[in-house]
Amino acid sequence: MATDRVRGRGVAASVRGPGRGVAAAVRWPGRGVAAAVRDAARRIDEATPPGRDRAVDALRALAILGVVLGHWLVTALVADTGTLRTASPLQHLPELTPISWVFQTLAVFFFVGGHVGVRSHLAARERGTPYRAWLTARLARLFRPVVAVLVLWTVAAALMLLAGAEPQTVHTLGKLVLSPLWFLLVFAALTAATPLLVRLHPLWALAVVAHVDLIRFGFDGPQELGWINVAAGWLVPYTLGALWARGELSRRAGWILLVSGAAVTAALVAGCGYPASMVGVPGAEVSNLSPPTLAAVCFGLAQCGLALLLLGPLRRAMRRPLAWAAIALLNVSAMTVFLWHQTAMMAVTATGLLAGRPLAGLHTVPDDAGWILARLAWLPVFALALAVCWTAFRAYETGERGGSRVRGGSRVRGGSGERVRPGERVGSRVRGGSPKGGASSPPVLRRREMHRA
């Protein structure tokens, strides 16, 4: 039963700090870097419960990476008027629209979220965990890292204004940071409603989206109605994930979703005037994403179908320790990566202003192929800045700021069902090696630590 309880749930939040974390899981002196990385990957692989569906974690990681890379590729901060303003290469180079088809992966995230949320709730009920305790644990993991973002940017915005920065520049930067937070609010609401959504068929939510668009675009109804689709649109993949969790989606269903979703999306774009881009384009009359349109939802269904078809290949790929270790590490702090990737890009952009001239691909208008090539060259720099943010702020997500000791309540149940006494380090008892944590047992993602979503 312990294996069943972990299957489909997210990776652990207990990544230790310097000298204790996965990043520091290996003692470097006298060993090659490649050998050390392989050893750490092997230990993570061995610590993973055998019943865990690693493909679920892989899909979640790919969805997060899609959003991050998508933002980095289609968001430009242009410095040509004394202030920073946002622009998009999709605005000037419509032939790049297929980029949005590849990197707009939020539907996959909600699809996986519905699957994991339903399984987690059912497992909590089997253990006798009250709904309130289950929800509190899930939302705490979701919103803890938000606090650090809000505090840092509140202080940063105040300092920029006091230093004489243009209010428009501060507004532009703040909007880029805060705009992804809508996603967390919707996801939190759907998570809270999981017990009610377990049996809701996705076609009901899809029907709501279709009727809202019919009123908005077919009968020139109030455009404000579109905001109903913020909930209904993302409810479609979330409840589809619930169907997956109940074992009602087969490989055949994946093909049906992929083919029909893609066909309907193409028909809506070609025949009904929906934008071809699956993300918002500055200056466009209609956005497929804000709020979600029927075209975006149908495209998301095609993505969910593709995700189902990729489960087999992903499971085979995740048998490789190095591949699984990378996915596991990303899942440990997925929200940190999501919340700080825009800050990383803006930090690099702001630092580049010190050059005294606009840098191609960083401060220039994204209107030619040269900008695209230059932006691709900047991606590793953005990734390095994000790694710095991850190192500084991941503890807010993993809950390790005050140390790894359990505080407060009398007992805490780990992912394997084992109880931990107050003051005892979670996962401090490592199988196979020195129980005191000596050189023979460097700390890694331990089996009982891989239990949080």
CSV table of C-alpha atoms in Angstrom, one decimal:
chain,number,residue,atom,x,y,z
A,1,MET,CA,0.0,0.0,0.0
A,2,ALA,CA,2.9,2.4,0.6
A,3,THR,CA,3.9,2.0,-3.0
A,4,ASP,CA,0.3,2.8,-4.1
A,5,ARG,CA,0.2,5.9,-2.0
A,6,VAL,CA,3.3,7.3,-3.7
A,7,ARG,CA,2.4,6.4,-7.3
A,8,GLY,CA,1.6,9.5,-9.3
A,9,ARG,CA,2.6,11.9,-6.6
A,10,GLY,CA,5.3,14.6,-7.0
A,11,VAL,CA,8.9,14.4,-6.0
A,12,ALA,CA,10.1,15.3,-2.6
A,13,ALA,CA,10.4,18.8,-1.3
A,14,SER,CA,13.3,17.9,1.0
A,15,VAL,CA,16.4,18.9,-1.0
A,16,ARG,CA,19.0,19.6,1.6
A,17,GLY,CA,21.1,22.7,1.8
A,18,PRO,CA,24.8,23.1,1.2
A,19,GLY,CA,26.7,20.0,2.1
A,20,ARG,CA,23.4,18.0,2.4
A,21,GLY,CA,21.4,18.5,-0.7
A,22,VAL,CA,21.3,16.5,-3.9
A,23,ALA,CA,23.5,19.2,-5.5
A,24,ALA,CA,26.0,18.4,-2.8
A,25,ALA,CA,25.2,14.7,-2.5
A,26,VAL,CA,28.7,13.6,-3.6
A,27,ARG,CA,32.0,14.3,-2.1
A,28,TRP,CA,34.1,15.8,-4.9
A,29,PRO,CA,37.7,15.5,-3.8
A,30,GLY,CA,39.6,12.8,-5.7
A,31,ARG,CA,36.7,12.1,-8.0
A,32,GLY,CA,35.8,13.2,-11.5
A,33,VAL,CA,32.8,15.4,-12.0
A,34,ALA,CA,31.2,12.9,-14.4
A,35,ALA,CA,31.6,10.0,-12.0
A,36,ALA,CA,30.2,12.1,-9.2
A,37,VAL,CA,27.2,13.1,-11.2
A,38,ARG,CA,26.6,9.4,-12.3
A,39,ASP,CA,26.9,8.3,-8.6
A,40,ALA,CA,24.4,10.9,-7.5
A,41,ALA,CA,22.0,10.0,-10.3
A,42,ARG,CA,22.2,6.3,-9.3
A,43,ARG,CA,21.4,7.1,-5.7
A,44,ILE,CA,18.4,9.1,-6.7
A,45,ASP,CA,17.3,6.3,-9.0
A,46,GLU,CA,17.6,3.8,-6.2
A,47,ALA,CA,15.8,6.0,-3.7
A,48,THR,CA,12.7,6.2,-6.0
A,49,PRO,CA,9.8,4.0,-5.0
A,50,PRO,CA,9.5,1.2,-7.6
A,51,GLY,CA,5.8,1.8,-8.1
A,52,ARG,CA,6.2,5.4,-9.0
A,53,ASP,CA,5.1,6.4,-12.5
A,54,ARG,CA,8.1,8.5,-13.6
A,55,ALA,CA,6.4,9.5,-16.8
A,56,VAL,CA,4.0,11.7,-14.8
A,57,ASP,CA,6.9,13.6,-13.4
A,58,ALA,CA,8.5,13.8,-16.8
A,59,LEU,CA,5.3,15.3,-18.3
A,60,ARG,CA,5.1,17.9,-15.5
A,61,ALA,CA,8.7,18.9,-16.0
A,62,LEU,CA,8.3,19.2,-19.7
A,63,ALA,CA,5.2,21.4,-19.2
A,64,ILE,CA,7.2,23.7,-16.9
A,65,LEU,CA,10.2,23.8,-19.3
A,66,GLY,CA,7.8,24.6,-22.2
A,67,VAL,CA,6.4,27.6,-20.4
A,68,VAL,CA,9.9,28.9,-19.4
A,69,LEU,CA,11.4,28.5,-22.8
A,70,GLY,CA,8.3,29.9,-24.4
A,71,HIS,CA,8.4,33.1,-22.3
A,72,TRP,CA,12.1,33.5,-23.0
A,73,LEU,CA,11.7,33.2,-26.7
A,74,VAL,CA,8.6,35.3,-27.3
A,75,THR,CA,9.1,38.1,-24.6
A,76,ALA,CA,11.4,41.0,-25.4
A,77,LEU,CA,12.1,44.0,-23.2
A,78,VAL,CA,12.9,46.8,-25.6
A,79,ALA,CA,15.0,49.8,-24.5
A,80,ASP,CA,14.5,52.4,-27.2
A,81,THR,CA,12.5,55.2,-25.7
A,82,GLY,CA,14.1,55.8,-22.3
A,83,THR,CA,11.9,53.2,-20.7
A,84,LEU,CA,11.6,49.4,-21.0
A,85,ARG,CA,8.6,48.1,-22.9
A,86,THR,CA,7.5,44.6,-23.8
A,87,ALA,CA,7.4,43.3,-27.4
A,88,SER,CA,7.1,40.0,-29.1
A,89,PRO,CA,8.7,38.5,-32.2
A,90,LEU,CA,5.3,37.0,-33.0
A,91,GLN,CA,4.1,40.6,-33.5
A,92,HIS,CA,6.7,41.3,-36.2
A,93,LEU,CA,7.4,37.8,-37.5
A,94,PRO,CA,4.1,35.8,-37.8
A,95,GLU,CA,6.0,33.0,-39.4
A,96,LEU,CA,7.3,32.1,-35.9
A,97,THR,CA,3.7,31.3,-34.8
A,98,PRO,CA,4.5,27.5,-34.6
A,99,ILE,CA,6.8,28.4,-31.6
A,100,SER,CA,3.6,28.9,-29.6
A,101,TRP,CA,2.3,25.5,-30.6
A,102,VAL,CA,5.4,23.9,-29.1
A,103,PHE,CA,5.9,25.9,-25.9
A,104,GLN,CA,2.4,26.8,-24.8
A,105,THR,CA,2.1,23.7,-22.5
A,106,LEU,CA,-0.2,24.8,-19.7
A,107,ALA,CA,-2.9,22.3,-20.7
A,108,VAL,CA,-0.4,19.5,-20.0
A,109,PHE,CA,0.4,20.9,-16.6
A,110,PHE,CA,-3.4,21.1,-15.7
A,111,PHE,CA,-3.8,17.6,-17.1
A,112,VAL,CA,-1.1,16.2,-14.9
A,113,GLY,CA,-2.4,18.3,-12.0
A,114,GLY,CA,-5.8,16.7,-12.3
A,115,HIS,CA,-4.3,13.2,-12.4
A,116,VAL,CA,-2.0,13.8,-9.4
A,117,GLY,CA,-4.6,15.7,-7.4
A,118,VAL,CA,-7.3,13.0,-7.7
A,119,ARG,CA,-4.8,10.2,-6.8
A,120,SER,CA,-3.4,12.2,-3.9
A,121,HIS,CA,-6.9,12.9,-2.5
A,122,LEU,CA,-8.0,9.3,-2.8
A,123,ALA,CA,-4.8,8.2,-1.1
A,124,ALA,CA,-5.4,10.7,1.7
A,125,ARG,CA,-8.9,9.4,2.2
A,126,GLU,CA,-7.6,5.8,2.5
A,127,ARG,CA,-5.1,7.0,5.2
A,128,GLY,CA,-7.9,8.8,7.0
A,129,THR,CA,-6.3,12.2,6.4
A,130,PRO,CA,-9.0,15.0,6.7
A,131,TYR,CA,-9.7,17.1,3.6
A,132,ARG,CA,-8.6,20.2,5.4
A,133,ALA,CA,-5.2,18.8,6.2
A,134,TRP,CA,-4.8,17.4,2.7
A,135,LEU,CA,-5.7,20.7,1.1
A,136,THR,CA,-3.5,22.8,3.5
A,137,ALA,CA,-0.5,20.7,2.7
A,138,ARG,CA,-1.0,21.0,-1.1
A,139,LEU,CA,-1.7,24.7,-1.1
A,140,ALA,CA,1.2,25.4,1.3
A,141,ARG,CA,3.6,23.8,-1.2
A,142,LEU,CA,2.0,25.8,-4.0
A,143,PHE,CA,2.1,29.3,-2.4
A,144,ARG,CA,5.1,29.2,-0.1
A,145,PRO,CA,7.5,30.3,-2.9
A,146,VAL,CA,5.1,33.1,-3.9
A,147,VAL,CA,5.8,35.0,-0.7
A,148,ALA,CA,9.5,35.4,-1.6
A,149,VAL,CA,8.7,36.7,-5.1
A,150,LEU,CA,6.2,39.2,-3.8
A,151,VAL,CA,8.4,40.5,-1.0
A,152,LEU,CA,11.5,40.8,-3.2
A,153,TRP,CA,9.6,42.6,-6.0
A,154,THR,CA,7.7,44.9,-3.6
A,155,VAL,CA,11.1,46.1,-2.2
A,156,ALA,CA,12.7,46.2,-5.7
A,157,ALA,CA,9.8,48.3,-7.1
A,158,ALA,CA,10.0,50.7,-4.2
A,159,LEU,CA,13.7,51.1,-4.6
A,160,MET,CA,13.5,51.7,-8.4
A,161,LEU,CA,10.9,54.4,-8.0
A,162,LEU,CA,12.9,56.1,-5.2
A,163,ALA,CA,15.9,56.0,-7.5
A,164,GLY,CA,14.1,57.8,-10.2
A,165,ALA,CA,13.1,54.9,-12.5
A,166,GLU,CA,10.2,55.7,-14.9
A,167,PRO,CA,6.9,54.4,-13.5
A,168,GLN,CA,6.2,52.8,-16.9
A,169,THR,CA,9.4,50.7,-16.6
A,170,VAL,CA,8.5,49.6,-13.1
A,171,HIS,CA,4.9,48.7,-14.3
A,172,THR,CA,6.3,46.7,-17.2
A,173,LEU,CA,8.6,44.7,-15.0
A,174,GLY,CA,6.0,44.1,-12.3
A,175,LYS,CA,3.5,42.9,-14.8
A,176,LEU,CA,5.9,40.4,-16.2
A,177,VAL,CA,6.5,39.0,-12.7
A,178,LEU,CA,2.9,39.0,-11.5
A,179,SER,CA,1.2,37.8,-14.7
A,180,PRO,CA,2.1,34.1,-14.2
A,181,LEU,CA,0.4,34.2,-10.8
A,182,TRP,CA,-3.1,33.9,-12.3
A,183,PHE,CA,-2.2,30.4,-13.2
A,184,LEU,CA,-1.5,29.5,-9.5
A,185,LEU,CA,-4.9,31.0,-8.4
A,186,VAL,CA,-6.8,28.9,-11.0
A,187,PHE,CA,-4.8,25.8,-10.1
A,188,ALA,CA,-5.3,26.3,-6.4
A,189,ALA,CA,-9.1,26.7,-6.9
A,190,LEU,CA,-9.3,23.5,-9.0
A,191,THR,CA,-7.2,21.7,-6.4
A,192,ALA,CA,-9.6,22.8,-3.6
A,193,ALA,CA,-12.5,21.5,-5.7
A,194,THR,CA,-10.9,18.2,-6.5
A,195,PRO,CA,-13.3,16.1,-4.4
A,196,LEU,CA,-16.2,17.6,-6.4
A,197,LEU,CA,-14.5,17.3,-9.8
A,198,VAL,CA,-13.6,13.6,-9.5
A,199,ARG,CA,-16.7,12.6,-11.5
A,200,LEU,CA,-17.2,15.7,-13.6
A,201,HIS,CA,-16.8,14.8,-17.3
A,202,PRO,CA,-14.6,17.3,-19.3
A,203,LEU,CA,-17.4,17.7,-22.0
A,204,TRP,CA,-19.4,19.8,-19.5
A,205,ALA,CA,-16.6,22.3,-19.1
A,206,LEU,CA,-15.9,22.2,-22.9
A,207,ALA,CA,-19.6,23.0,-23.6
A,208,VAL,CA,-19.3,26.1,-21.3
A,209,VAL,CA,-16.3,27.3,-23.2
A,210,ALA,CA,-18.0,26.8,-26.6
A,211,HIS,CA,-21.2,28.6,-25.5
A,212,VAL,CA,-19.2,31.5,-24.1
A,213,ASP,CA,-17.3,31.9,-27.3
A,214,LEU,CA,-20.5,31.6,-29.3
A,215,ILE,CA,-22.0,34.5,-27.4
A,216,ARG,CA,-18.8,36.6,-27.5
A,217,PHE,CA,-17.9,36.1,-31.2
A,218,GLY,CA,-21.0,34.8,-32.9
A,219,PHE,CA,-23.6,37.2,-31.3
A,220,ASP,CA,-21.2,40.1,-30.4
A,221,GLY,CA,-22.0,39.6,-26.8
A,222,PRO,CA,-20.0,41.3,-23.9
A,223,GLN,CA,-16.4,40.4,-24.1
A,224,GLU,CA,-16.2,40.3,-20.3
A,225,LEU,CA,-18.0,36.9,-20.5
A,226,GLY,CA,-14.7,35.5,-21.7
A,227,TRP,CA,-13.4,35.5,-18.2
A,228,ILE,CA,-15.7,32.6,-17.4
A,229,ASN,CA,-13.4,30.6,-19.6
A,230,VAL,CA,-10.4,31.2,-17.2
A,231,ALA,CA,-12.1,28.6,-14.9
A,232,ALA,CA,-14.0,26.5,-17.5
A,233,GLY,CA,-11.1,26.4,-20.0
A,234,TRP,CA,-8.5,25.0,-17.6
A,235,LEU,CA,-11.2,22.8,-16.0
A,236,VAL,CA,-11.2,20.8,-19.2
A,237,PRO,CA,-7.7,19.3,-19.0
A,238,TYR,CA,-7.9,19.1,-15.2
A,239,THR,CA,-11.0,16.9,-15.3
A,240,LEU,CA,-9.5,15.0,-18.2
A,241,GLY,CA,-6.6,14.3,-15.8
A,242,ALA,CA,-9.2,13.0,-13.3
A,243,LEU,CA,-10.4,10.5,-16.0
A,244,TRP,CA,-6.8,9.4,-16.5
A,245,ALA,CA,-6.4,8.9,-12.7
A,246,ARG,CA,-9.5,6.6,-12.7
A,247,GLY,CA,-8.0,4.5,-15.5
A,248,GLU,CA,-10.6,5.6,-18.1
A,249,LEU,CA,-8.1,6.9,-20.8
A,250,SER,CA,-6.4,4.4,-23.0
A,251,ARG,CA,-3.9,4.8,-25.8
A,252,ARG,CA,-6.8,4.8,-28.2
A,253,ALA,CA,-8.2,7.8,-26.3
A,254,GLY,CA,-4.9,9.5,-26.8
A,255,TRP,CA,-5.1,9.2,-30.5
A,256,ILE,CA,-8.7,10.4,-30.5
A,257,LEU,CA,-7.8,13.5,-28.5
A,258,LEU,CA,-4.7,14.3,-30.6
A,259,VAL,CA,-6.4,13.9,-34.0
A,260,SER,CA,-9.8,15.5,-33.1
A,261,GLY,CA,-8.3,18.3,-31.0
A,262,ALA,CA,-5.8,19.2,-33.8
A,263,ALA,CA,-8.5,19.0,-36.5
A,264,VAL,CA,-11.0,21.2,-34.6
A,265,THR,CA,-8.3,23.7,-33.7
A,266,ALA,CA,-7.3,24.0,-37.4
A,267,ALA,CA,-10.9,24.4,-38.4
A,268,LEU,CA,-11.4,27.2,-35.9
A,269,VAL,CA,-8.3,29.0,-37.0
A,270,ALA,CA,-8.9,28.6,-40.7
A,271,GLY,CA,-12.7,29.1,-40.8
A,272,CYS,CA,-13.8,31.0,-37.7
A,273,GLY,CA,-11.1,33.7,-37.4
A,274,TYR,CA,-9.4,32.5,-34.3
A,275,PRO,CA,-5.7,33.6,-34.0
A,276,ALA,CA,-3.2,31.0,-35.1
A,277,SER,CA,-0.9,31.8,-32.1
A,278,MET,CA,-1.7,29.9,-28.9
A,279,VAL,CA,-0.3,32.8,-26.8
A,280,GLY,CA,-1.2,36.4,-26.7
A,281,VAL,CA,0.4,38.8,-29.2
A,282,PRO,CA,0.7,42.5,-28.4
A,283,GLY,CA,-1.6,44.5,-30.5
A,284,ALA,CA,-3.8,41.6,-31.5
A,285,GLU,CA,-7.5,42.0,-31.3
A,286,VAL,CA,-8.1,38.6,-29.8
A,287,SER,CA,-5.9,36.5,-27.6
A,288,ASN,CA,-6.3,32.7,-27.4
A,289,LEU,CA,-4.9,32.6,-23.9
A,290,SER,CA,-6.2,35.7,-22.0
A,291,PRO,CA,-8.9,34.5,-21.6
A,292,PRO,CA,-8.7,31.0,-23.0
A,293,THR,CA,-10.7,30.5,-26.2
A,294,LEU,CA,-12.3,27.4,-27.7
A,295,ALA,CA,-9.3,27.1,-30.0
A,296,ALA,CA,-6.9,27.1,-27.2
A,297,VAL,CA,-8.9,24.5,-25.2
A,298,CYS,CA,-9.2,22.2,-28.3
A,299,PHE,CA,-5.4,22.6,-28.9
A,300,GLY,CA,-4.9,21.7,-25.2
A,301,LEU,CA,-7.0,18.5,-25.8
A,302,ALA,CA,-4.6,17.6,-28.6
A,303,GLN,CA,-1.6,18.2,-26.3
A,304,CYS,CA,-3.2,15.9,-23.6
A,305,GLY,CA,-3.7,13.2,-26.3
A,306,LEU,CA,-0.1,13.5,-27.3
A,307,ALA,CA,0.9,13.3,-23.6
A,308,LEU,CA,-1.0,10.0,-23.3
A,309,LEU,CA,0.8,8.6,-26.3
A,310,LEU,CA,4.2,9.6,-24.9
A,311,LEU,CA,3.7,7.8,-21.6
A,312,GLY,CA,5.4,4.6,-22.9
A,313,PRO,CA,8.5,6.3,-24.4
A,314,LEU,CA,8.8,8.5,-21.3
A,315,ARG,CA,8.7,5.5,-19.0
A,316,ARG,CA,11.4,3.8,-20.9
A,317,ALA,CA,13.5,7.0,-21.0
A,318,MET,CA,13.1,7.5,-17.2
A,319,ARG,CA,14.7,4.1,-16.6
A,320,ARG,CA,18.0,5.9,-17.2
A,321,PRO,CA,19.3,7.2,-13.9
A,322,LEU,CA,20.7,10.5,-15.4
A,323,ALA,CA,17.5,11.3,-17.2
A,324,TRP,CA,15.4,10.5,-14.1
A,325,ALA,CA,17.7,12.5,-11.8
A,326,ALA,CA,17.3,15.6,-13.9
A,327,ILE,CA,13.5,15.3,-14.0
A,328,ALA,CA,13.4,14.5,-10.2
A,329,LEU,CA,15.4,17.6,-9.4
A,330,LEU,CA,13.2,19.8,-11.5
A,331,ASN,CA,10.0,18.5,-9.9
A,332,VAL,CA,11.4,19.1,-6.4
A,333,SER,CA,11.3,22.8,-7.1
A,334,ALA,CA,9.1,23.2,-10.1
A,335,MET,CA,7.2,26.3,-8.7
A,336,THR,CA,10.5,28.0,-7.9
A,337,VAL,CA,11.6,27.6,-11.6
A,338,PHE,CA,8.2,28.8,-12.8
A,339,LEU,CA,8.0,31.8,-10.5
A,340,TRP,CA,11.6,33.1,-11.0
A,341,HIS,CA,12.2,32.5,-14.7
A,342,GLN,CA,10.9,35.9,-15.7
A,343,THR,CA,13.0,37.6,-12.9
A,344,ALA,CA,16.1,35.8,-14.3
A,345,MET,CA,15.4,37.1,-17.8
A,346,MET,CA,14.9,40.7,-16.4
A,347,ALA,CA,18.0,40.5,-14.3
A,348,VAL,CA,20.1,39.7,-17.4
A,349,THR,CA,18.3,42.4,-19.4
A,350,ALA,CA,18.9,45.0,-16.6
A,351,THR,CA,22.6,44.0,-16.3
A,352,GLY,CA,23.0,44.3,-20.0
A,353,LEU,CA,22.0,48.0,-19.8
A,354,LEU,CA,25.4,48.6,-18.2
A,355,ALA,CA,27.0,48.1,-21.6
A,356,GLY,CA,25.8,51.6,-22.5
A,357,ARG,CA,24.1,50.5,-25.7
A,358,PRO,CA,21.3,48.2,-26.7
A,359,LEU,CA,22.4,44.6,-27.0
A,360,ALA,CA,21.0,42.6,-29.9
A,361,GLY,CA,18.5,40.0,-28.7
A,362,LEU,CA,18.2,41.6,-25.3
A,363,HIS,CA,17.1,45.3,-25.7
A,364,THR,CA,16.4,45.5,-29.4
A,365,VAL,CA,13.1,45.3,-31.3
A,366,PRO,CA,12.4,41.6,-32.2
A,367,ASP,CA,11.7,42.2,-35.9
A,368,ASP,CA,14.2,40.1,-37.8
A,369,ALA,CA,16.0,36.8,-37.9
A,370,GLY,CA,19.1,38.4,-36.4
A,371,TRP,CA,17.1,39.0,-33.2
A,372,ILE,CA,16.1,35.3,-33.0
A,373,LEU,CA,19.7,34.2,-33.4
A,374,ALA,CA,20.9,36.6,-30.8
A,375,ARG,CA,18.1,35.6,-28.4
A,376,LEU,CA,19.0,31.9,-28.7
A,377,ALA,CA,22.6,32.9,-27.7
A,378,TRP,CA,21.2,34.6,-24.6
A,379,LEU,CA,19.2,31.5,-23.4
A,380,PRO,CA,22.2,29.9,-21.6
A,381,VAL,CA,22.7,33.2,-19.7
A,382,PHE,CA,19.0,33.3,-18.7
A,383,ALA,CA,19.4,29.7,-17.5
A,384,LEU,CA,22.5,30.6,-15.4
A,385,ALA,CA,20.6,33.5,-13.8
A,386,LEU,CA,17.7,31.2,-13.1
A,387,ALA,CA,20.0,28.7,-11.5
A,388,VAL,CA,21.2,31.5,-9.2
A,389,CYS,CA,17.5,32.3,-8.3
A,390,TRP,CA,16.8,28.6,-7.8
A,391,THR,CA,19.8,28.3,-5.4
A,392,ALA,CA,18.7,31.3,-3.4
A,393,PHE,CA,15.0,30.7,-3.2
A,394,ARG,CA,14.2,27.0,-3.6
A,395,ALA,CA,14.1,26.6,0.2
A,396,TYR,CA,10.8,28.6,0.3
A,397,GLU,CA,9.3,25.8,-1.7
A,398,THR,CA,10.9,22.8,-0.1
A,399,GLY,CA,10.2,24.1,3.4
A,400,GLU,CA,13.9,23.8,4.5
A,401,ARG,CA,14.5,27.5,5.5
A,402,GLY,CA,14.6,26.7,9.2
A,403,GLY,CA,16.6,23.5,8.8
A,404,SER,CA,15.5,20.0,8.1
A,405,ARG,CA,14.2,19.2,11.5
A,406,VAL,CA,10.6,18.5,12.1
A,407,ARG,CA,9.0,21.1,14.4
A,408,GLY,CA,5.7,21.5,16.0
A,409,GLY,CA,3.4,18.5,16.0
A,410,SER,CA,4.1,15.3,17.8
A,411,ARG,CA,4.4,13.1,14.7
A,412,VAL,CA,4.7,13.6,11.0
A,413,ARG,CA,3.9,10.9,8.5
A,414,GLY,CA,6.4,10.4,5.7
A,415,GLY,CA,5.7,9.3,2.2
A,416,SER,CA,6.2,5.7,3.0
A,417,GLY,CA,3.8,5.9,6.0
A,418,GLU,CA,6.7,5.9,8.5
A,419,ARG,CA,6.3,8.2,11.4
A,420,VAL,CA,9.0,10.7,12.4
A,421,ARG,CA,9.5,11.8,15.9
A,422,PRO,CA,9.8,15.5,16.8
A,423,GLY,CA,13.4,16.7,16.4
A,424,GLU,CA,14.3,13.8,14.1
A,425,ARG,CA,15.6,14.6,10.7
A,426,VAL,CA,13.2,13.5,8.0
A,427,GLY,CA,14.8,10.7,6.1
A,428,SER,CA,17.8,10.6,8.4
A,429,ARG,CA,17.8,6.8,8.4
A,430,VAL,CA,19.3,5.8,5.1
A,431,ARG,CA,19.2,2.3,3.9
A,432,GLY,CA,22.4,0.7,2.9
A,433,GLY,CA,25.3,2.7,4.4
A,434,SER,CA,26.3,4.4,7.6
A,435,PRO,CA,23.3,5.2,9.7
A,436,LYS,CA,25.2,8.2,11.0
A,437,GLY,CA,25.5,9.8,7.6
A,438,GLY,CA,29.2,9.2,7.1
A,439,ALA,CA,31.0,9.0,3.8
A,440,SER,CA,29.4,5.7,2.9
A,441,SER,CA,25.9,7.3,2.8
A,442,PRO,CA,25.9,10.8,1.2
A,443,PRO,CA,22.4,12.3,1.5
A,444,VAL,CA,20.3,12.2,-1.6
A,445,LEU,CA,16.6,12.2,-2.4
A,446,ARG,CA,15.6,9.4,0.0
A,447,ARG,CA,12.7,7.0,-0.7
A,448,ARG,CA,10.4,8.4,2.0
A,449,GLU,CA,11.2,11.9,0.9
A,450,MET,CA,9.7,11.4,-2.6
A,451,HIS,CA,6.1,11.9,-1.4
A,452,ARG,CA,5.0,15.4,-2.0
A,453,ALA,CA,3.3,16.6,-5.2
